[in-house]
Amino acid sequence: MYKKILLGSAILAMALNLQANEVQNLDAKVSALTEEIANMKESGFDATPENELTFGGYGKMDYVNYLDNDDKAAKLDMYRFILYAGYEFSDRVKLVSELEWEHGGREKTGGYGIVEQAYLDIKATDSISVKVGHFIVPMGYVNLYHEPTSFNAVNRPEVEKYIIPSTWHENGILAHGNIGKSISYQAGMVAGLNANNGIDIRHMRQNGQKSKADNFGFVGRMDYKDGSGISAGGSIYNGKADQGNDALAGVETTLAEIHAGYNIQGFNIRALYAMNEVKNADKVAIKHEKEALGEGSGYYLNASYSINDEWIPFVRYENYNKADKRFDKAGVELGSADDITNIVLGLNYRPATNVVLKVDYVMRDNKGTDDNMLELGMGYSF
């Protein structure tokens, strides 16, 4: 696997060198705002007839110092490196792909490589296109727009890690498009979550790796955005998760979230609330002989102010509980676990478009225990 990852990296690097002009064209398209990056991905890396093959990507490196936990050593991690590649077969059919290497990509030390997206985007009409293949499940904010230049803190909100299992990508089919000028939608089905894999929503992800498909999940999303700086939307997912295992019959998963934003005169405010539920989670606990999670919920609010194009101070508050309902290994319901609260104060420095250096201090209340952290990070997208 490691040799294959290295070989794939070398091939992509050579292709990137041969397509320097294409990369410059792509960078020009995404140079203004994070939304432009998102639009590029959603539209399948729009290319001109003279520019059928396009490349992009992003990466991040993090330093974390666990100030209140002497048992945890500080770490400096090459967290992610991602390459996008797109190809326009015609003005109606495009390929979108995303290859990701995490934690350096070396398997025996905890790294890995994975296909995060690989789908055909087929335009049916001016308002309807269809994705077929492997794509990001359209839930939450960071799950879809997860480049390090699209969020302020060194690390993503934990609500969008444990309540919405970001980054969540799966095989399926999805219709998407616009209704008028202000509303966009996505709706379709994907291979369902798999309760055979773990005791909570996050560990039930299959991520397209020989995904079992006795059960499918249905997902829908709608977003509103106008020229006033206001945006709002929501998404929902539902599907059974037994994947043919009679011992897990009746296990069903539901996720839902709502989000809103306001961006005007340098001020940017973003808020999100999310919940998840696993029906008959007692069967999951008995099957795995471990405590299983039946319900979770949480929210966060992120506020930032652009002093100028380079300096952006921010604050983020989040509160969540991934065990609002839980069951012991015998299937007996337990009381709710305590909440986790994070208050993050930080600063972004952007020396160039789509490049960011980050510093933040995390005041973390981990179920009543102080677990504060100092974080430094760098990120880029192109």
CSV table of C-alpha atoms in Angstrom, one decimal:
chain,number,residue,atom,x,y,z
A,1,MET,CA,0.0,0.0,0.0
A,2,TYR,CA,2.8,2.4,0.9
A,3,LYS,CA,4.6,1.8,-2.4
A,4,LYS,CA,1.4,2.4,-4.3
A,5,ILE,CA,0.7,5.6,-2.4
A,6,LEU,CA,4.3,6.8,-3.3
A,7,LEU,CA,3.9,5.8,-6.9
A,8,GLY,CA,0.5,7.5,-7.1
A,9,SER,CA,2.0,10.7,-5.6
A,10,ALA,CA,4.8,10.7,-8.1
A,11,ILE,CA,2.5,10.3,-11.0
A,12,LEU,CA,0.2,13.1,-9.8
A,13,ALA,CA,3.2,15.3,-9.2
A,14,MET,CA,4.5,14.8,-12.7
A,15,ALA,CA,1.1,15.5,-14.1
A,16,LEU,CA,0.8,18.6,-12.0
A,17,ASN,CA,4.2,19.8,-13.4
A,18,LEU,CA,3.0,19.2,-16.9
A,19,GLN,CA,-0.2,21.1,-16.3
A,20,ALA,CA,1.2,24.3,-14.8
A,21,ASN,CA,-0.9,26.5,-16.9
A,22,GLU,CA,-4.0,24.6,-15.8
A,23,VAL,CA,-3.2,25.0,-12.2
A,24,GLN,CA,-2.8,28.8,-12.6
A,25,ASN,CA,-6.2,28.9,-14.3
A,26,LEU,CA,-7.7,26.9,-11.4
A,27,ASP,CA,-6.0,29.1,-8.8
A,28,ALA,CA,-7.5,32.2,-10.4
A,29,LYS,CA,-10.9,30.7,-10.1
A,30,VAL,CA,-10.6,30.0,-6.4
A,31,SER,CA,-8.5,33.0,-5.3
A,32,ALA,CA,-11.2,35.2,-3.8
A,33,LEU,CA,-13.3,33.3,-1.2
A,34,THR,CA,-13.7,29.8,0.4
A,35,GLU,CA,-17.1,29.6,-1.3
A,36,GLU,CA,-15.3,29.7,-4.6
A,37,ILE,CA,-13.4,26.5,-3.6
A,38,ALA,CA,-16.7,24.9,-2.7
A,39,ASN,CA,-18.3,26.0,-5.9
A,40,MET,CA,-15.4,24.6,-7.9
A,41,LYS,CA,-15.8,21.2,-6.2
A,42,GLU,CA,-19.6,21.2,-6.5
A,43,SER,CA,-19.5,22.1,-10.2
A,44,GLY,CA,-16.9,19.5,-11.0
A,45,PHE,CA,-13.9,21.8,-11.5
A,46,ASP,CA,-15.4,23.8,-14.4
A,47,ALA,CA,-13.0,23.8,-17.3
A,48,THR,CA,-12.9,25.6,-20.6
A,49,PRO,CA,-12.7,23.5,-23.8
A,50,GLU,CA,-8.9,24.3,-23.9
A,51,ASN,CA,-8.5,23.2,-20.2
A,52,GLU,CA,-10.1,19.8,-19.9
A,53,LEU,CA,-7.8,18.5,-17.1
A,54,THR,CA,-7.5,20.5,-13.9
A,55,PHE,CA,-5.7,20.1,-10.6
A,56,GLY,CA,-6.0,21.5,-7.1
A,57,GLY,CA,-5.6,20.5,-3.5
A,58,TYR,CA,-5.0,21.5,0.1
A,59,GLY,CA,-2.9,20.6,3.1
A,60,LYS,CA,-2.4,21.3,6.8
A,61,MET,CA,0.1,20.7,9.5
A,62,ASP,CA,-0.7,21.0,13.3
A,63,TYR,CA,1.1,21.4,16.5
A,64,VAL,CA,-0.8,20.6,19.7
A,65,ASN,CA,0.4,21.0,23.3
A,66,TYR,CA,-1.8,19.4,25.9
A,67,LEU,CA,-1.2,21.9,28.7
A,68,ASP,CA,-3.2,20.1,31.5
A,69,ASN,CA,-2.3,16.5,30.6
A,70,ASP,CA,1.3,15.5,31.4
A,71,ASP,CA,0.6,12.0,30.1
A,72,LYS,CA,0.0,13.2,26.6
A,73,ALA,CA,3.1,14.4,24.6
A,74,ALA,CA,2.8,17.4,22.4
A,75,LYS,CA,2.6,16.5,18.7
A,76,LEU,CA,3.5,18.0,15.4
A,77,ASP,CA,1.6,16.3,12.7
A,78,MET,CA,1.5,16.5,8.9
A,79,TYR,CA,-2.2,16.0,9.3
A,80,ARG,CA,-3.5,16.1,5.7
A,81,PHE,CA,-2.3,16.4,2.1
A,82,ILE,CA,-5.0,16.3,-0.6
A,83,LEU,CA,-4.9,16.4,-4.4
A,84,TYR,CA,-7.9,17.2,-6.5
A,85,ALA,CA,-8.1,16.1,-10.2
A,86,GLY,CA,-10.9,16.9,-12.5
A,87,TYR,CA,-11.6,16.1,-16.2
A,88,GLU,CA,-14.3,17.5,-18.4
A,89,PHE,CA,-15.4,14.9,-20.9
A,90,SER,CA,-18.0,17.3,-22.4
A,91,ASP,CA,-19.9,20.4,-21.4
A,92,ARG,CA,-22.3,18.0,-19.7
A,93,VAL,CA,-20.1,15.3,-18.1
A,94,LYS,CA,-17.3,15.9,-15.7
A,95,LEU,CA,-15.1,13.7,-13.4
A,96,VAL,CA,-14.3,15.0,-9.9
A,97,SER,CA,-11.8,13.2,-7.7
A,98,GLU,CA,-10.0,13.8,-4.4
A,99,LEU,CA,-7.1,11.7,-3.0
A,100,GLU,CA,-6.2,12.2,0.6
A,101,TRP,CA,-3.1,11.2,2.7
A,102,GLU,CA,-3.5,11.7,6.4
A,103,HIS,CA,-0.8,11.8,9.2
A,104,GLY,CA,2.0,11.5,6.6
A,105,GLY,CA,0.4,8.5,4.8
A,106,ARG,CA,2.6,5.9,6.4
A,107,GLU,CA,0.4,3.0,7.5
A,108,LYS,CA,2.5,1.4,10.2
A,109,THR,CA,2.7,4.7,12.1
A,110,GLY,CA,-1.0,5.6,11.9
A,111,GLY,CA,-1.1,7.3,8.5
A,112,TYR,CA,-3.2,6.2,5.5
A,113,GLY,CA,-4.2,7.1,2.0
A,114,ILE,CA,-7.8,7.1,0.8
A,115,VAL,CA,-10.1,8.1,-2.1
A,116,GLU,CA,-12.3,10.8,-0.6
A,117,GLN,CA,-14.2,11.6,-3.9
A,118,ALA,CA,-14.4,10.0,-7.3
A,119,TYR,CA,-17.7,10.7,-9.1
A,120,LEU,CA,-19.2,11.6,-12.4
A,121,ASP,CA,-21.2,14.9,-12.4
A,122,ILE,CA,-23.7,14.8,-15.3
A,123,LYS,CA,-25.8,17.8,-16.1
A,124,ALA,CA,-29.3,17.0,-17.0
A,125,THR,CA,-30.9,20.4,-17.3
A,126,ASP,CA,-29.9,23.9,-16.2
A,127,SER,CA,-31.3,23.3,-12.7
A,128,ILE,CA,-30.6,19.5,-12.3
A,129,SER,CA,-27.3,17.7,-12.2
A,130,VAL,CA,-26.5,14.2,-11.0
A,131,LYS,CA,-23.5,12.8,-9.1
A,132,VAL,CA,-22.8,9.1,-9.5
A,133,GLY,CA,-19.9,7.5,-7.7
A,134,HIS,CA,-18.1,8.3,-4.4
A,135,PHE,CA,-18.8,11.8,-2.9
A,136,ILE,CA,-19.0,13.7,0.3
A,137,VAL,CA,-22.3,13.1,2.1
A,138,PRO,CA,-23.9,16.6,2.0
A,139,MET,CA,-24.4,17.3,5.8
A,140,GLY,CA,-23.1,20.1,8.0
A,141,TYR,CA,-20.7,22.8,7.0
A,142,VAL,CA,-17.2,21.6,7.6
A,143,ASN,CA,-18.1,18.1,6.3
A,144,LEU,CA,-18.6,19.7,2.9
A,145,TYR,CA,-16.2,22.6,3.0
A,146,HIS,CA,-13.3,21.2,5.0
A,147,GLU,CA,-10.2,23.0,3.5
A,148,PRO,CA,-8.1,24.5,6.3
A,149,THR,CA,-8.7,27.9,4.8
A,150,SER,CA,-12.4,27.6,5.3
A,151,PHE,CA,-12.5,27.5,9.2
A,152,ASN,CA,-10.6,29.6,11.7
A,153,ALA,CA,-9.3,27.2,14.4
A,154,VAL,CA,-6.4,24.8,14.0
A,155,ASN,CA,-8.9,21.9,14.3
A,156,ARG,CA,-12.4,21.5,13.0
A,157,PRO,CA,-15.3,21.8,15.4
A,158,GLU,CA,-15.8,18.6,17.4
A,159,VAL,CA,-19.5,18.8,16.9
A,160,GLU,CA,-18.7,18.2,13.2
A,161,LYS,CA,-16.5,15.3,14.2
A,162,TYR,CA,-18.6,13.3,16.7
A,163,ILE,CA,-22.2,14.4,16.1
A,164,ILE,CA,-21.9,14.7,12.3
A,165,PRO,CA,-19.2,12.1,11.5
A,166,SER,CA,-16.9,14.4,9.3
A,167,THR,CA,-15.3,13.7,7.0
A,168,TRP,CA,-18.1,11.4,5.8
A,169,HIS,CA,-17.9,10.2,2.1
A,170,GLU,CA,-19.8,7.3,0.6
A,171,ASN,CA,-20.8,5.6,-2.7
A,172,GLY,CA,-24.2,6.5,-4.1
A,173,ILE,CA,-26.2,8.8,-6.4
A,174,LEU,CA,-27.2,12.4,-5.7
A,175,ALA,CA,-29.2,15.0,-7.6
A,176,HIS,CA,-28.2,18.7,-7.0
A,177,GLY,CA,-28.9,22.1,-8.5
A,178,ASN,CA,-30.5,25.5,-7.9
A,179,ILE,CA,-34.0,26.8,-7.4
A,180,GLY,CA,-33.9,30.4,-8.6
A,181,LYS,CA,-30.9,32.5,-7.6
A,182,SER,CA,-30.9,32.0,-3.8
A,183,ILE,CA,-31.7,28.3,-3.1
A,184,SER,CA,-29.6,25.2,-3.8
A,185,TYR,CA,-30.5,21.6,-3.0
A,186,GLN,CA,-29.0,18.1,-2.9
A,187,ALA,CA,-30.9,14.9,-2.5
A,188,GLY,CA,-30.1,11.2,-3.1
A,189,MET,CA,-29.1,7.9,-1.5
A,190,VAL,CA,-25.9,6.3,-0.4
A,191,ALA,CA,-24.8,3.0,1.0
A,192,GLY,CA,-26.1,3.0,4.6
A,193,LEU,CA,-24.1,3.2,7.8
A,194,ASN,CA,-23.0,-0.2,9.1
A,195,ALA,CA,-23.7,-1.0,12.8
A,196,ASN,CA,-21.5,-4.1,12.4
A,197,ASN,CA,-18.5,-1.7,12.3
A,198,GLY,CA,-18.8,0.0,15.6
A,199,ILE,CA,-20.7,1.3,18.6
A,200,ASP,CA,-21.5,4.9,17.4
A,201,ILE,CA,-22.4,6.9,14.3
A,202,ARG,CA,-18.7,7.8,13.6
A,203,HIS,CA,-17.5,4.2,13.6
A,204,MET,CA,-20.4,3.1,11.5
A,205,ARG,CA,-19.1,4.9,8.4
A,206,GLN,CA,-18.1,2.7,5.5
A,207,ASN,CA,-16.5,5.4,3.4
A,208,GLY,CA,-16.9,3.5,0.2
A,209,GLN,CA,-14.5,0.6,1.1
A,210,LYS,CA,-16.4,-2.4,-0.2
A,211,SER,CA,-19.5,-0.8,1.4
A,212,LYS,CA,-22.2,-3.2,2.3
A,213,ALA,CA,-25.4,-2.1,0.6
A,214,ASP,CA,-28.2,-4.3,2.0
A,215,ASN,CA,-29.3,-1.0,3.6
A,216,PHE,CA,-29.2,2.4,1.9
A,217,GLY,CA,-29.5,5.8,3.5
A,218,PHE,CA,-31.4,8.8,2.1
A,219,VAL,CA,-30.0,12.3,2.5
A,220,GLY,CA,-31.4,15.7,1.6
A,221,ARG,CA,-30.1,19.2,2.0
A,222,MET,CA,-31.2,22.7,1.2
A,223,ASP,CA,-29.4,26.1,1.5
A,224,TYR,CA,-30.4,29.7,1.1
A,225,LYS,CA,-28.0,32.5,0.3
A,226,ASP,CA,-28.6,36.0,-1.0
A,227,GLY,CA,-26.5,39.1,-1.5
A,228,SER,CA,-27.2,40.5,1.9
A,229,GLY,CA,-24.6,38.4,3.7
A,230,ILE,CA,-27.2,36.1,5.3
A,231,SER,CA,-27.1,32.3,4.7
A,232,ALA,CA,-29.1,29.4,6.2
A,233,GLY,CA,-29.8,25.8,5.6
A,234,GLY,CA,-30.2,22.3,6.9
A,235,SER,CA,-29.8,18.6,6.0
A,236,ILE,CA,-31.2,15.3,7.2
A,237,TYR,CA,-30.1,11.6,6.8
A,238,ASN,CA,-32.0,8.4,7.6
A,239,GLY,CA,-31.4,4.7,6.9
A,240,LYS,CA,-31.3,1.3,8.5
A,241,ALA,CA,-27.8,0.1,9.6
A,242,ASP,CA,-28.1,-3.7,10.2
A,243,GLN,CA,-26.6,-4.5,6.7
A,244,GLY,CA,-28.1,-8.0,6.7
A,245,ASN,CA,-27.2,-9.0,10.3
A,246,ASP,CA,-30.3,-10.4,12.0
A,247,ALA,CA,-28.8,-9.7,15.4
A,248,LEU,CA,-29.0,-6.0,14.5
A,249,ALA,CA,-32.5,-6.0,12.9
A,250,GLY,CA,-34.3,-2.8,13.6
A,251,VAL,CA,-31.2,-0.7,14.1
A,252,GLU,CA,-31.8,2.6,12.3
A,253,THR,CA,-29.8,5.8,12.1
A,254,THR,CA,-30.9,9.4,11.8
A,255,LEU,CA,-28.8,12.6,11.6
A,256,ALA,CA,-30.1,16.2,11.2
A,257,GLU,CA,-28.5,19.6,11.4
A,258,ILE,CA,-29.4,23.3,10.8
A,259,HIS,CA,-26.9,26.0,10.1
A,260,ALA,CA,-26.8,29.7,9.5
A,261,GLY,CA,-24.3,32.5,8.8
A,262,TYR,CA,-24.0,36.2,8.6
A,263,ASN,CA,-21.1,38.0,6.8
A,264,ILE,CA,-20.9,41.8,6.5
A,265,GLN,CA,-18.2,44.4,6.7
A,266,GLY,CA,-15.6,42.1,7.9
A,267,PHE,CA,-17.7,40.4,10.6
A,268,ASN,CA,-18.4,36.7,10.0
A,269,ILE,CA,-20.7,34.7,12.3
A,270,ARG,CA,-21.5,31.0,11.8
A,271,ALA,CA,-23.7,28.7,13.9
A,272,LEU,CA,-24.7,25.1,13.6
A,273,TYR,CA,-26.8,22.6,15.7
A,274,ALA,CA,-26.7,18.9,15.0
A,275,MET,CA,-28.2,15.7,16.5
A,276,ASN,CA,-27.9,12.0,15.8
A,277,GLU,CA,-29.9,8.9,16.9
A,278,VAL,CA,-29.4,5.2,16.7
A,279,LYS,CA,-32.6,3.3,17.3
A,280,ASN,CA,-32.3,0.0,19.1
A,281,ALA,CA,-28.7,0.9,20.1
A,282,ASP,CA,-29.1,-1.7,22.9
A,283,LYS,CA,-28.7,-4.4,20.1
A,284,VAL,CA,-25.4,-2.7,19.0
A,285,ALA,CA,-24.1,-2.8,22.6
A,286,ILE,CA,-24.9,-6.5,23.0
A,287,LYS,CA,-23.4,-7.3,19.6
A,288,HIS,CA,-20.1,-5.6,20.3
A,289,GLU,CA,-20.1,-6.3,24.0
A,290,LYS,CA,-19.3,-2.6,24.6
A,291,GLU,CA,-21.1,0.5,25.7
A,292,ALA,CA,-23.0,1.9,22.6
A,293,LEU,CA,-24.3,5.3,22.0
A,294,GLY,CA,-28.0,5.9,21.2
A,295,GLU,CA,-28.3,9.7,20.9
A,296,GLY,CA,-26.0,12.7,20.6
A,297,SER,CA,-26.4,16.4,20.1
A,298,GLY,CA,-24.4,19.6,20.1
A,299,TYR,CA,-23.9,23.1,18.7
A,300,TYR,CA,-21.3,25.7,18.1
A,301,LEU,CA,-21.0,29.4,17.3
A,302,ASN,CA,-18.0,30.9,15.5
A,303,ALA,CA,-17.4,34.6,15.2
A,304,SER,CA,-14.5,36.3,13.5
A,305,TYR,CA,-13.5,39.8,12.3
A,306,SER,CA,-11.2,40.6,9.4
A,307,ILE,CA,-9.1,43.6,10.6
A,308,ASN,CA,-7.7,43.6,7.0
A,309,ASP,CA,-6.9,41.0,4.4
A,310,GLU,CA,-4.2,39.4,6.6
A,311,TRP,CA,-5.3,39.5,10.2
A,312,ILE,CA,-8.4,37.7,11.5
A,313,PRO,CA,-9.0,37.2,15.3
A,314,PHE,CA,-11.8,34.8,16.2
A,315,VAL,CA,-13.7,33.0,19.0
A,316,ARG,CA,-15.5,29.7,18.9
A,317,TYR,CA,-17.9,28.3,21.5
A,318,GLU,CA,-19.1,24.7,21.3
A,319,ASN,CA,-21.0,22.4,23.5
A,320,TYR,CA,-21.9,18.8,22.8
A,321,ASN,CA,-22.7,15.4,24.2
A,322,LYS,CA,-22.2,12.3,22.0
A,323,ALA,CA,-23.8,10.1,24.8
A,324,ASP,CA,-27.2,11.8,25.5
A,325,LYS,CA,-28.4,8.2,25.5
A,326,ARG,CA,-26.2,5.2,26.0
A,327,PHE,CA,-26.4,1.4,26.8
A,328,ASP,CA,-24.0,-0.9,28.6
A,329,LYS,CA,-22.7,-4.1,27.0
A,330,ALA,CA,-25.7,-6.0,28.3
A,331,GLY,CA,-28.1,-3.5,26.6
A,332,VAL,CA,-29.2,-1.8,29.7
A,333,GLU,CA,-29.8,2.0,29.3
A,334,LEU,CA,-27.4,4.2,31.3
A,335,GLY,CA,-27.7,7.8,32.3
A,336,SER,CA,-26.5,10.6,30.0
A,337,ALA,CA,-22.8,11.4,30.0
A,338,ASP,CA,-21.6,14.9,30.9
A,339,ASP,CA,-21.3,17.6,28.3
A,340,ILE,CA,-18.0,18.7,26.7
A,341,THR,CA,-17.4,22.4,26.2
A,342,ASN,CA,-14.7,24.1,24.2
A,343,ILE,CA,-14.0,27.8,24.1
A,344,VAL,CA,-11.4,28.6,21.4
A,345,LEU,CA,-9.6,32.0,21.2
A,346,GLY,CA,-7.3,32.5,18.3
A,347,LEU,CA,-5.8,34.5,15.4
A,348,ASN,CA,-5.4,33.8,11.7
A,349,TYR,CA,-2.6,35.4,9.6
A,350,ARG,CA,-3.1,35.2,5.8
A,351,PRO,CA,0.2,36.2,4.1
A,352,ALA,CA,-1.3,35.3,0.7
A,353,THR,CA,-4.6,34.3,-0.8
A,354,ASN,CA,-5.5,30.7,0.3
A,355,VAL,CA,-2.6,30.5,2.7
A,356,VAL,CA,-3.2,30.7,6.5
A,357,LEU,CA,-1.1,30.5,9.7
A,358,LYS,CA,-3.1,29.8,12.8
A,359,VAL,CA,-2.7,30.1,16.6
A,360,ASP,CA,-5.3,29.3,19.2
A,361,TYR,CA,-5.9,28.5,22.8
A,362,VAL,CA,-8.5,26.0,23.7
A,363,MET,CA,-10.2,26.1,27.1
A,364,ARG,CA,-11.7,22.7,27.2
A,365,ASP,CA,-14.1,21.3,29.9
A,366,ASN,CA,-13.9,17.6,29.3
A,367,LYS,CA,-16.9,16.3,31.3
A,368,GLY,CA,-15.8,18.4,34.3
A,369,THR,CA,-12.0,18.0,33.8
A,370,ASP,CA,-9.8,20.8,32.5
A,371,ASP,CA,-8.1,19.7,29.3
A,372,ASN,CA,-6.7,22.9,27.8
A,373,MET,CA,-4.5,23.0,24.7
A,374,LEU,CA,-2.3,25.4,22.8
A,375,GLU,CA,-2.5,24.8,19.0
A,376,LEU,CA,-0.5,26.1,16.1
A,377,GLY,CA,-1.2,25.3,12.5
A,378,MET,CA,-0.6,26.2,8.9
A,379,GLY,CA,-2.9,25.5,5.9
A,380,TYR,CA,-3.2,26.2,2.2
A,381,SER,CA,-5.5,25.4,-0.7
A,382,PHE,CA,-4.8,25.8,-4.4
